[in-house]
Short mmCIF file of C-alpha atoms and ligand atoms in Angstrom, two decimals:
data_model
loop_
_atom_site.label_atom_id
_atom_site.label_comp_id
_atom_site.label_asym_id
_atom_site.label_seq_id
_atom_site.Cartn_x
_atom_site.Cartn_y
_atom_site.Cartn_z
CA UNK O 1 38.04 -9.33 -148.84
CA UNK O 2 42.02 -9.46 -148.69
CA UNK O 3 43.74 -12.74 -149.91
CA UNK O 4 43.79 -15.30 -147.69
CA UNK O 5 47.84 -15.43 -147.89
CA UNK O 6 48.32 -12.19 -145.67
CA UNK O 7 48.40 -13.64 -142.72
CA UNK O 8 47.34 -12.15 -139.13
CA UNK O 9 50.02 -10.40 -137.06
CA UNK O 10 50.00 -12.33 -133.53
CA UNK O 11 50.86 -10.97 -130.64
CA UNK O 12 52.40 -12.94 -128.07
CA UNK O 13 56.04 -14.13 -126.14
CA UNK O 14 57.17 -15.03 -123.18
CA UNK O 15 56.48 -11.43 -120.99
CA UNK O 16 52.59 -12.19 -121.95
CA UNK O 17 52.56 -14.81 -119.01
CA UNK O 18 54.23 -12.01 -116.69
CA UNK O 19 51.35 -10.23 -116.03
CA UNK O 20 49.91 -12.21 -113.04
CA UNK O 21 48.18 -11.49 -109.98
CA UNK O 22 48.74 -14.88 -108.07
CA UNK O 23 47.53 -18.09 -107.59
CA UNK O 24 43.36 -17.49 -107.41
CA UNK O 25 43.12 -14.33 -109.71
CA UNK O 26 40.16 -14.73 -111.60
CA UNK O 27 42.64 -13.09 -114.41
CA UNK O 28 44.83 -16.13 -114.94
CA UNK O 29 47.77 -16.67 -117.30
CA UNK O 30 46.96 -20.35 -117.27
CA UNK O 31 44.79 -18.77 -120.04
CA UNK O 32 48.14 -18.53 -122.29
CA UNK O 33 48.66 -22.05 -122.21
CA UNK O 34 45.19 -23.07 -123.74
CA UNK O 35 44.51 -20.28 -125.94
CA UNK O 36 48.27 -20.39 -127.96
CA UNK O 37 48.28 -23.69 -127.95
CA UNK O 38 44.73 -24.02 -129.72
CA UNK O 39 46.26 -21.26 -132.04
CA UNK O 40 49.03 -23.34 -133.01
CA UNK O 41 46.73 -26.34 -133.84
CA UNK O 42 45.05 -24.29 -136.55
CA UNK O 43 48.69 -22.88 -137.96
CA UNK O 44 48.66 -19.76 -135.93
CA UNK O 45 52.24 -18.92 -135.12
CA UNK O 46 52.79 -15.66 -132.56
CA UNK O 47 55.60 -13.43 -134.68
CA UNK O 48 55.34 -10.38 -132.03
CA UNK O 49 56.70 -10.99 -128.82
CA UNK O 50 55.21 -8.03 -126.24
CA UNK O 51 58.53 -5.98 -124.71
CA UNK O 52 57.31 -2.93 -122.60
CA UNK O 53 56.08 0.21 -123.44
CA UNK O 54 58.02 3.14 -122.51
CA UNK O 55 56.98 6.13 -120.08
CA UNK O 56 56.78 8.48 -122.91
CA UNK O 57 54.73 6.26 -125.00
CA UNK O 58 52.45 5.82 -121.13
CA UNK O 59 52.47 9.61 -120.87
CA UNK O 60 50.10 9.61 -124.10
CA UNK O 61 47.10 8.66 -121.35
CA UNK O 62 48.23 8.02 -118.06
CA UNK O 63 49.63 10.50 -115.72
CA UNK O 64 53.50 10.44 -114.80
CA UNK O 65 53.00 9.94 -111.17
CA UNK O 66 50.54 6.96 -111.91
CA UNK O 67 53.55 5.35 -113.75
CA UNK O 68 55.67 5.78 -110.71
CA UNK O 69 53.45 4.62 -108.21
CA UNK O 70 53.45 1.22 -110.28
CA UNK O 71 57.14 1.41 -110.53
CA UNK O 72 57.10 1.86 -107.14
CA UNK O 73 54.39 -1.50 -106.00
CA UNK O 74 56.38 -3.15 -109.15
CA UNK O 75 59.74 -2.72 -106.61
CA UNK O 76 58.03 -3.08 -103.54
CA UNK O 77 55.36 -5.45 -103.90
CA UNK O 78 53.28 -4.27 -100.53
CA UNK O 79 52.12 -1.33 -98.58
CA UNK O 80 48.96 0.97 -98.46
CA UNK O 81 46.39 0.50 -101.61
CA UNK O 82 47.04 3.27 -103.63
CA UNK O 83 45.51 4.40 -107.08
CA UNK O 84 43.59 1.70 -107.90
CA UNK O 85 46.26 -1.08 -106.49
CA UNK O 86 45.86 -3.13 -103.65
CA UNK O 87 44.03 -6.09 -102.28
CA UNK O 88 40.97 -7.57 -104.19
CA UNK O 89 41.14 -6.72 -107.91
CA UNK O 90 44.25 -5.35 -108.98
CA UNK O 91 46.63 -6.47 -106.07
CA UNK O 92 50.50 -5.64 -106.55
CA UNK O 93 52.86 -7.78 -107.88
CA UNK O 94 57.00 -7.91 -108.46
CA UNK O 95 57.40 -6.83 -111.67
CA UNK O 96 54.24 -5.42 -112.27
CA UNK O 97 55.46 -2.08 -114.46
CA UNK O 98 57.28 -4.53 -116.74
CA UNK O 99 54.50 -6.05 -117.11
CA UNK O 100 51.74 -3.92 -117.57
CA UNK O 101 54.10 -1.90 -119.50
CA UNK O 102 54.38 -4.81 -121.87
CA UNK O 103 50.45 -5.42 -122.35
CA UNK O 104 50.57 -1.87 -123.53
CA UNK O 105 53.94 -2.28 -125.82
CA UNK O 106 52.69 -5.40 -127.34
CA UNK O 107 49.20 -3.32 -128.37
CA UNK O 108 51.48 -0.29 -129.65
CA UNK O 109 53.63 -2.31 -131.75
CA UNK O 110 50.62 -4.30 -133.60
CA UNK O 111 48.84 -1.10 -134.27
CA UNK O 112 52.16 0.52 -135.72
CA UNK O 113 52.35 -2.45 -137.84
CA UNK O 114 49.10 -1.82 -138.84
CA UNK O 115 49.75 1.98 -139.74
CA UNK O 116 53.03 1.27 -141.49
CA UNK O 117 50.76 -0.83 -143.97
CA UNK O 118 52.91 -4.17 -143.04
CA UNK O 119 49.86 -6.22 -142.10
CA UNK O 120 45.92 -5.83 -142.24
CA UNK O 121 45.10 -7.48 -139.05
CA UNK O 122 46.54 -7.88 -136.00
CA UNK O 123 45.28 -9.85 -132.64
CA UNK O 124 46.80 -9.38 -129.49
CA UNK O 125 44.85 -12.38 -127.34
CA UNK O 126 46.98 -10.55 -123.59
CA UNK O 127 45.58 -7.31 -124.47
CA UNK O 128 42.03 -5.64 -123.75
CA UNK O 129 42.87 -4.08 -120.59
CA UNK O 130 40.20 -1.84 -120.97
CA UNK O 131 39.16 -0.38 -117.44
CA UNK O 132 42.63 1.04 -116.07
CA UNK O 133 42.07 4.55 -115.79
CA UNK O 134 44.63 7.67 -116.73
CA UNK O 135 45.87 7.86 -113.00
CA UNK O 136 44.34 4.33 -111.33
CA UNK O 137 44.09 1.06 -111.67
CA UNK O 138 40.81 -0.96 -111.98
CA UNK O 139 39.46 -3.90 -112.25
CA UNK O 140 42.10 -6.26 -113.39
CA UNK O 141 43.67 -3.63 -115.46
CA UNK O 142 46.97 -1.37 -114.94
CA UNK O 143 47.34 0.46 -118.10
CA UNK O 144 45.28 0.85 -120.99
CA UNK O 145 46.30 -0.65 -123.91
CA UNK O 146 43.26 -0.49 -126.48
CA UNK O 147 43.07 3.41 -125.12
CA UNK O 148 46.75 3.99 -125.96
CA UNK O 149 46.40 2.18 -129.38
CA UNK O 150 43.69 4.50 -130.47
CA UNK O 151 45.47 7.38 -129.24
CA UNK O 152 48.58 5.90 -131.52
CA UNK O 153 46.48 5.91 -134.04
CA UNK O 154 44.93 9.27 -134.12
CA UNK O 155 48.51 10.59 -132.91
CA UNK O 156 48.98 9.46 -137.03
CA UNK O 157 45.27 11.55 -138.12
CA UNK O 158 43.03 8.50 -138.61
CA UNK O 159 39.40 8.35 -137.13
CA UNK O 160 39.19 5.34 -134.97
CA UNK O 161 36.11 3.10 -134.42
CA UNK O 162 36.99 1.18 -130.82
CA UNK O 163 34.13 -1.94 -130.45
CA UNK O 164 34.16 -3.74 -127.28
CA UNK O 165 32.56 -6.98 -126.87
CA UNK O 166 33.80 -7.78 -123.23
CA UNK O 167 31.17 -8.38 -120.92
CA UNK O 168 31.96 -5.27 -118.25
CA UNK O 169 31.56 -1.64 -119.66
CA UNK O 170 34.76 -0.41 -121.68
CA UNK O 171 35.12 2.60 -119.21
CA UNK O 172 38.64 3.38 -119.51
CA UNK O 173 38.76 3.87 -122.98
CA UNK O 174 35.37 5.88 -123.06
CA UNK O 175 36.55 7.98 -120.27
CA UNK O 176 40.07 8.72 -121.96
CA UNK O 177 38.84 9.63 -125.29
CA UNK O 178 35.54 11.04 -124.01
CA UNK O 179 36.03 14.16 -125.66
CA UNK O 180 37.71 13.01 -129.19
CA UNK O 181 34.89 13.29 -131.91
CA UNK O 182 37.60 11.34 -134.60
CA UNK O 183 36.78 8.18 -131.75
CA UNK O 184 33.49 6.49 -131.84
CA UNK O 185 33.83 3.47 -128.78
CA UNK O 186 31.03 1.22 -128.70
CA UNK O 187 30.41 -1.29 -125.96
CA UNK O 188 27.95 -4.32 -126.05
CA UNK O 189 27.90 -5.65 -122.50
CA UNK O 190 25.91 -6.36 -119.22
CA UNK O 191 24.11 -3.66 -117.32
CA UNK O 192 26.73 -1.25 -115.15
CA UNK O 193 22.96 -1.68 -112.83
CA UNK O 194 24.19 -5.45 -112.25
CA UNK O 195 27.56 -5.40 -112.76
CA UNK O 196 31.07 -3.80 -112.49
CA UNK O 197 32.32 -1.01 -113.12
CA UNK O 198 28.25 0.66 -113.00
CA UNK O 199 28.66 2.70 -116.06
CA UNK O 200 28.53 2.03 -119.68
CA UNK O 201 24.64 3.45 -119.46
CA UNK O 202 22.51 4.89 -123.20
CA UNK O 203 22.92 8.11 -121.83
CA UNK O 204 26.23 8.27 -122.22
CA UNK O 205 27.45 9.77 -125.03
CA UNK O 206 30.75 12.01 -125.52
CA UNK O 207 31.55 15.38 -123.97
CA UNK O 208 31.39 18.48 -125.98
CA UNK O 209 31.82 18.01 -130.19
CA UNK O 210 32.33 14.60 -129.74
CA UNK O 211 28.62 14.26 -128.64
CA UNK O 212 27.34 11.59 -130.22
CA UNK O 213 30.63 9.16 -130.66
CA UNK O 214 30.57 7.03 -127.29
CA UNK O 215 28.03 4.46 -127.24
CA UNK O 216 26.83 1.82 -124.99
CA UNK O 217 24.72 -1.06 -125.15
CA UNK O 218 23.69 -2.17 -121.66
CA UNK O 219 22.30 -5.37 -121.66
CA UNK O 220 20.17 -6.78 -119.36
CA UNK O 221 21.23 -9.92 -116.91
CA UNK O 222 20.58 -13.16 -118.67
CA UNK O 223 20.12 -11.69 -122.39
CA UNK O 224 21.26 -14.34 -124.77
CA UNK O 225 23.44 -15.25 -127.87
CA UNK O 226 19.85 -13.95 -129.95
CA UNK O 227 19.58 -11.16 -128.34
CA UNK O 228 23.10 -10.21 -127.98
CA UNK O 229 24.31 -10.53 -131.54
CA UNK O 230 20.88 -9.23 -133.10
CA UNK O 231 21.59 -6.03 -130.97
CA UNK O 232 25.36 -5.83 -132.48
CA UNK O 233 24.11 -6.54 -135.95
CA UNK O 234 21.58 -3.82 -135.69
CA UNK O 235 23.91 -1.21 -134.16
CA UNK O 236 27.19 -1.56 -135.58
CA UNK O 237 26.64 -1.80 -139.30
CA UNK O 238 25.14 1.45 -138.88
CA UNK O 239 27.26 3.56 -136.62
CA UNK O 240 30.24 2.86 -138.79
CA UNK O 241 28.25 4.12 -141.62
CA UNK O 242 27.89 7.05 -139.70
CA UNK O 243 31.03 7.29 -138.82
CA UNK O 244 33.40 6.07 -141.07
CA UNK O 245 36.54 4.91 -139.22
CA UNK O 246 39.75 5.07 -141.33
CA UNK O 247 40.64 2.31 -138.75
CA UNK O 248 39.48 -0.13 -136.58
CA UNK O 249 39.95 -1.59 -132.42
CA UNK O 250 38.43 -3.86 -131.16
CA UNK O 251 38.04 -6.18 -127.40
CA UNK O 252 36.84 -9.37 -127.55
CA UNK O 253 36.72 -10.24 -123.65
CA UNK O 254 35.10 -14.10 -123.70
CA UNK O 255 33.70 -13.13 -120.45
CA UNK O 256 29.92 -12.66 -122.37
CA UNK O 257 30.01 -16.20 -122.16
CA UNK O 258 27.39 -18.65 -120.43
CA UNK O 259 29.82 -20.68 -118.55
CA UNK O 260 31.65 -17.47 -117.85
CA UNK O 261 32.12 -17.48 -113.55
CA UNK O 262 31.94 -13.62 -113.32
CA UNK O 263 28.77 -12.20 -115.19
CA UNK O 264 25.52 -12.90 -116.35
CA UNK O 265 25.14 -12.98 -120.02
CA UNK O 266 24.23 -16.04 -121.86
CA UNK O 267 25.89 -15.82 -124.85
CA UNK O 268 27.85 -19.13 -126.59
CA UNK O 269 30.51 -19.26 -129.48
CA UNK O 270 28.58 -19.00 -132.65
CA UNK O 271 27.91 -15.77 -131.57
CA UNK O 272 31.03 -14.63 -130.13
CA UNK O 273 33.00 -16.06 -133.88
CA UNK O 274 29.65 -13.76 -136.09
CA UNK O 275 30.63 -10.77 -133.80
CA UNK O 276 34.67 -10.86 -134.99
CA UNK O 277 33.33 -11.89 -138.66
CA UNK O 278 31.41 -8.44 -138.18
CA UNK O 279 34.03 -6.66 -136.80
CA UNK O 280 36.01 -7.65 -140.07
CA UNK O 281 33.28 -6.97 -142.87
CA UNK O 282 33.53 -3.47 -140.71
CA UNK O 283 36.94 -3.18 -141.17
CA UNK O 284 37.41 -4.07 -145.23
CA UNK O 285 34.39 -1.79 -146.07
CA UNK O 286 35.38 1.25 -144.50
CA UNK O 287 39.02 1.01 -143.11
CA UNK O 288 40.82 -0.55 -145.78
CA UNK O 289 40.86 -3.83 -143.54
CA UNK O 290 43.02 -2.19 -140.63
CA UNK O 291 42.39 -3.96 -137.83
CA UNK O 292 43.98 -4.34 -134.32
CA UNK O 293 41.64 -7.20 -132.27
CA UNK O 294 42.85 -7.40 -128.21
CA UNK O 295 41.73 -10.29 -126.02
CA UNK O 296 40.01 -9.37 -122.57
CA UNK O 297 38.17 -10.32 -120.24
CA UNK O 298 37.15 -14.17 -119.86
CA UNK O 299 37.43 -16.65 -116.58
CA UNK O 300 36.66 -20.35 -117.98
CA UNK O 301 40.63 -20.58 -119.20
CA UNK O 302 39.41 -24.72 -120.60
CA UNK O 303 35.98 -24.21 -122.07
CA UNK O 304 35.69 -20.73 -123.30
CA UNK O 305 38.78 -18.23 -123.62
CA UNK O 306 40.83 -20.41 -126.22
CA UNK O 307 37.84 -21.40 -128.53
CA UNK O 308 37.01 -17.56 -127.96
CA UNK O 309 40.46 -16.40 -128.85
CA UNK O 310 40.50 -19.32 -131.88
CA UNK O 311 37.04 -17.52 -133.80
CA UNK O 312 38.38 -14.31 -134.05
CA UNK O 313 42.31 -15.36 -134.97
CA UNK O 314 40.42 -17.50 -137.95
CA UNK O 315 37.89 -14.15 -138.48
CA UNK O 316 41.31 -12.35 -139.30
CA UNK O 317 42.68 -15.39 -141.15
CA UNK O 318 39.70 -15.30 -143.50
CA UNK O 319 39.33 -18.89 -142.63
CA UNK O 320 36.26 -20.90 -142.08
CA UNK O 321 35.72 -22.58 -138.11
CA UNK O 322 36.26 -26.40 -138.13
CA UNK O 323 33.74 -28.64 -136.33
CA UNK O 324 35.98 -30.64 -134.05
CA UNK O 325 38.29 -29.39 -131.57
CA UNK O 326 41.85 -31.59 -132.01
CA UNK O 327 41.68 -34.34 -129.65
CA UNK O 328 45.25 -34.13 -128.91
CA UNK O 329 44.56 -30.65 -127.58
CA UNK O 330 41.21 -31.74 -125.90
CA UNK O 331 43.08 -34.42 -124.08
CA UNK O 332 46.47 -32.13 -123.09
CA UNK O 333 43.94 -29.77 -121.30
CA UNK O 334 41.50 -32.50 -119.72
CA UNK O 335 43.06 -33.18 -116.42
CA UNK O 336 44.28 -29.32 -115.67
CA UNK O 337 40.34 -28.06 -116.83
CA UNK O 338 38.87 -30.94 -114.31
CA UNK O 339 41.16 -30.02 -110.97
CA UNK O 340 40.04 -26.06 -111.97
CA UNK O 341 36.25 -26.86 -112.21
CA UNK O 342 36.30 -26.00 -116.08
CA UNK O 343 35.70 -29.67 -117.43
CA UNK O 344 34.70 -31.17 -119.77
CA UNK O 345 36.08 -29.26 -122.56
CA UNK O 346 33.67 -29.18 -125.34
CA UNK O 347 34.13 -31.35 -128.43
CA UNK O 348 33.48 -28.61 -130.91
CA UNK O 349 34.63 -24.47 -131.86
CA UNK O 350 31.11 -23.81 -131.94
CA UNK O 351 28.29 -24.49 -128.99
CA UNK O 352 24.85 -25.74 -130.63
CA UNK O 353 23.30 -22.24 -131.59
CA UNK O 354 21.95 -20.61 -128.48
CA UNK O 355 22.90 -23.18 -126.04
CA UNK O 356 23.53 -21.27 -123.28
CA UNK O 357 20.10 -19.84 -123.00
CA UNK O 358 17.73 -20.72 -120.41
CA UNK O 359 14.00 -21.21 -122.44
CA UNK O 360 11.96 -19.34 -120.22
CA UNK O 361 10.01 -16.19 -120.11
CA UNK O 362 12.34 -13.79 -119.03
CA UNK O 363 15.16 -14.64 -120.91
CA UNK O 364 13.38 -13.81 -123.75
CA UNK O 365 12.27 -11.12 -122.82
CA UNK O 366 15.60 -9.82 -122.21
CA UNK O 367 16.27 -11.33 -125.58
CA UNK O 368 13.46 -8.47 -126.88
CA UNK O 369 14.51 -5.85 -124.74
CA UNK O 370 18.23 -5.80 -126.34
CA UNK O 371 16.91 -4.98 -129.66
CA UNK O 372 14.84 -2.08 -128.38
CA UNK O 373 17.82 -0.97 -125.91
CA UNK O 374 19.62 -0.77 -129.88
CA UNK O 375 16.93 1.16 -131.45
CA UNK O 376 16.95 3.33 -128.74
CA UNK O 377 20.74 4.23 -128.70
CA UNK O 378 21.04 4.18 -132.31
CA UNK O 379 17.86 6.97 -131.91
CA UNK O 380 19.74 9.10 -129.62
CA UNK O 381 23.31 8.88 -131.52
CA UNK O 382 21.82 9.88 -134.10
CA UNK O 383 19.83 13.45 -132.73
CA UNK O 384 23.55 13.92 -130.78
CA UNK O 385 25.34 13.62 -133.73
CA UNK O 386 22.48 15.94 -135.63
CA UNK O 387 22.73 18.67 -132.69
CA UNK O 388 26.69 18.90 -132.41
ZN1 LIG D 1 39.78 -9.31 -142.81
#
């Protein structure tokens, strides 16, 4: 472990609010609010304020004419869906290039932080827009920051382990660095058989020599915290072995959570803060501790995304959780959690351990069937891997 005096980059400033569908987006910015402020009760203090990417530094993944048709609904808010944008999911927005753009610049500039050797860690809580596509926009997502990070970093030579924790599939960056073998992604999430975007399946694996480097965990509906972070401990200690990343990505969409309004896992804090302590021991034992963590997913903005965001900021800060949420903080939120359905906020960082699981049969047997689903994968990584 590093000293506990080299603290966390964190990325955040006043364009992170920007990026805002409207009033009733599941993908809210009122998300900012509750997560930095949490940060700042434990001494966090954002020193990397997102400014946009430019279209060269887009043209590493997406295509130049998907950059102008978001210029172009960025201008001109309105019109026929097109790539990806349009009512429902990703709806346009004035000022959407700037930013989207920014999302990506704010990833970018943590990660070259990372490779000029400044800082260890970095955590960029607005990032994690892992679905958006090389030439279309999906599901909440317009470009793809963790996908151009890791293609900043291999730009530089290193191998890049990508692990996404959000509850959807991490398509976008599988899909845009499908055929890389120097990028293992691996996704923990629910079943693309229940739930958007229907892929993120065992069989999927890598194209060509990189056979063997894209792996997904598809859990079933229901699975809980057990289940979840048993699967995770069993998988990921191991495929970084295999691997050996000179650097590490990961997504830590909050959306796995049991009060979470979009998705069906059951899966509660304690879990959510071992997964980024993982991610970490991962990072100092094979990567020299480089580490760029990006938010995600996540749709409680009061009980779940800022305690989510808090584990893994204190998981790069070294730092043990406290018990109590401040009270201050508790009581700031109260009112704004109740009128959005998202109250009361929880008293501590930490749920009781496996609270959000319902004791019944089937849950654990979906509890059972995510530690086979991880014997399974880890089975048929390891005969690609042997093959190619
Ligand atoms: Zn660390």
């Amino acid at each position: 472990m590093t000293s506990t005096d080299d603290a966390p980059l964190l990325v955040y400033g006043p364009r992170s609010t920007t990026y805002d569908f409207g009033p009733g987006h599941p993908l809210t910015p009122r998300r900012f609010g509750t997560g930095i402020s949490l940060l700042e009760t434990l001494g966090a203090v954002p020193n990397l304020a997102p400014e946009p990417a430019t279209d060269e530094e887009l043209a590493a993944i997406h295509e130049p004419d998907y950059v102008a048709t978001v210029r172009m609904f960025s201008e001109t808010p309105f019109g026929s869906p097109r790539a990806g944008i349009g009512p429902g999911d990703t709806p346009p927005f004035a000022g959407m290039h700037e930013a989207s753009a920014a999302v990506a610049g704010g990833s970018l500039r943590a990660m070259e932080a990372i490779l000029r050797g400044e800082v260890r860690h970095a955590f960029h809580p607005g990032g994690g827009l892992h679905h958006a596509m090389p030439a279309r926009a999906s599901g909440f997502c317009v470009y793809d920051d963790p996908a151009l990070a890791v293609a900043r970093a291999r730009a530089d030579g290193l191998r890049v382990l990508y692990v996404d924790l959000d509850v959807h599939h991490g398509d976008g960056v599988q899909a845009i660095h499908w055929s890389d073998p120097g990028v293992m992604t691996v996704s923990i999430h629910q079943s693309g058989a229940t739930l958007f975007p229907g892929t993120g399946f065992a069989n999927e694996l890598g194209g060509g020599e990189a056979r063997g480097t894209k792996v997904n965990l598809p859990l079933e509906p229901g699975t809980g915290e057990r289940g979840w972070l048993a699967a995770l401990e069993r998988a990921l200690p191991r495929l970084a072995e295999r691997f050996q990343p000179e650097i590490v990505v990961s997504q830590h969409g909050a959306d796995s959570h049991a009060f979470d309004p979009l998705a069906h896992l059951r899966v509660t804090t304690p879990a959510m803060g071992a997964a980024a302590r993982l991610v970490d021991a991962i990072a100092h034992r094979w990567a020299d501790g480089r580490w760029l963590a990006t938010g995600g997913g996540g749709y409680d903005a009061y009980r779940v995304v800022p305690r989510a965001w808090a584990l893994v900021w204190l998981a790069q800060a070294h730092r043990e959780v406290p018990d109590a949420l401040p009270e201050a903080w508790r009581e700031r939120w109260a009112a704004d959690a109740d009128r959005h359905g998202q109250a009361p906020i929880p008293t501590a960082f930490t749920d009781p351990p496996n609270a959000g699981h319902r004791e019944d049969a089937a849950s654990a047997r979906a509890d059972e069937r995510a530690i086979e689903i991880a014997d399974r994968v880890l089975e048929l990584v390891e005969r690609a891997l042997t093959v190619s």
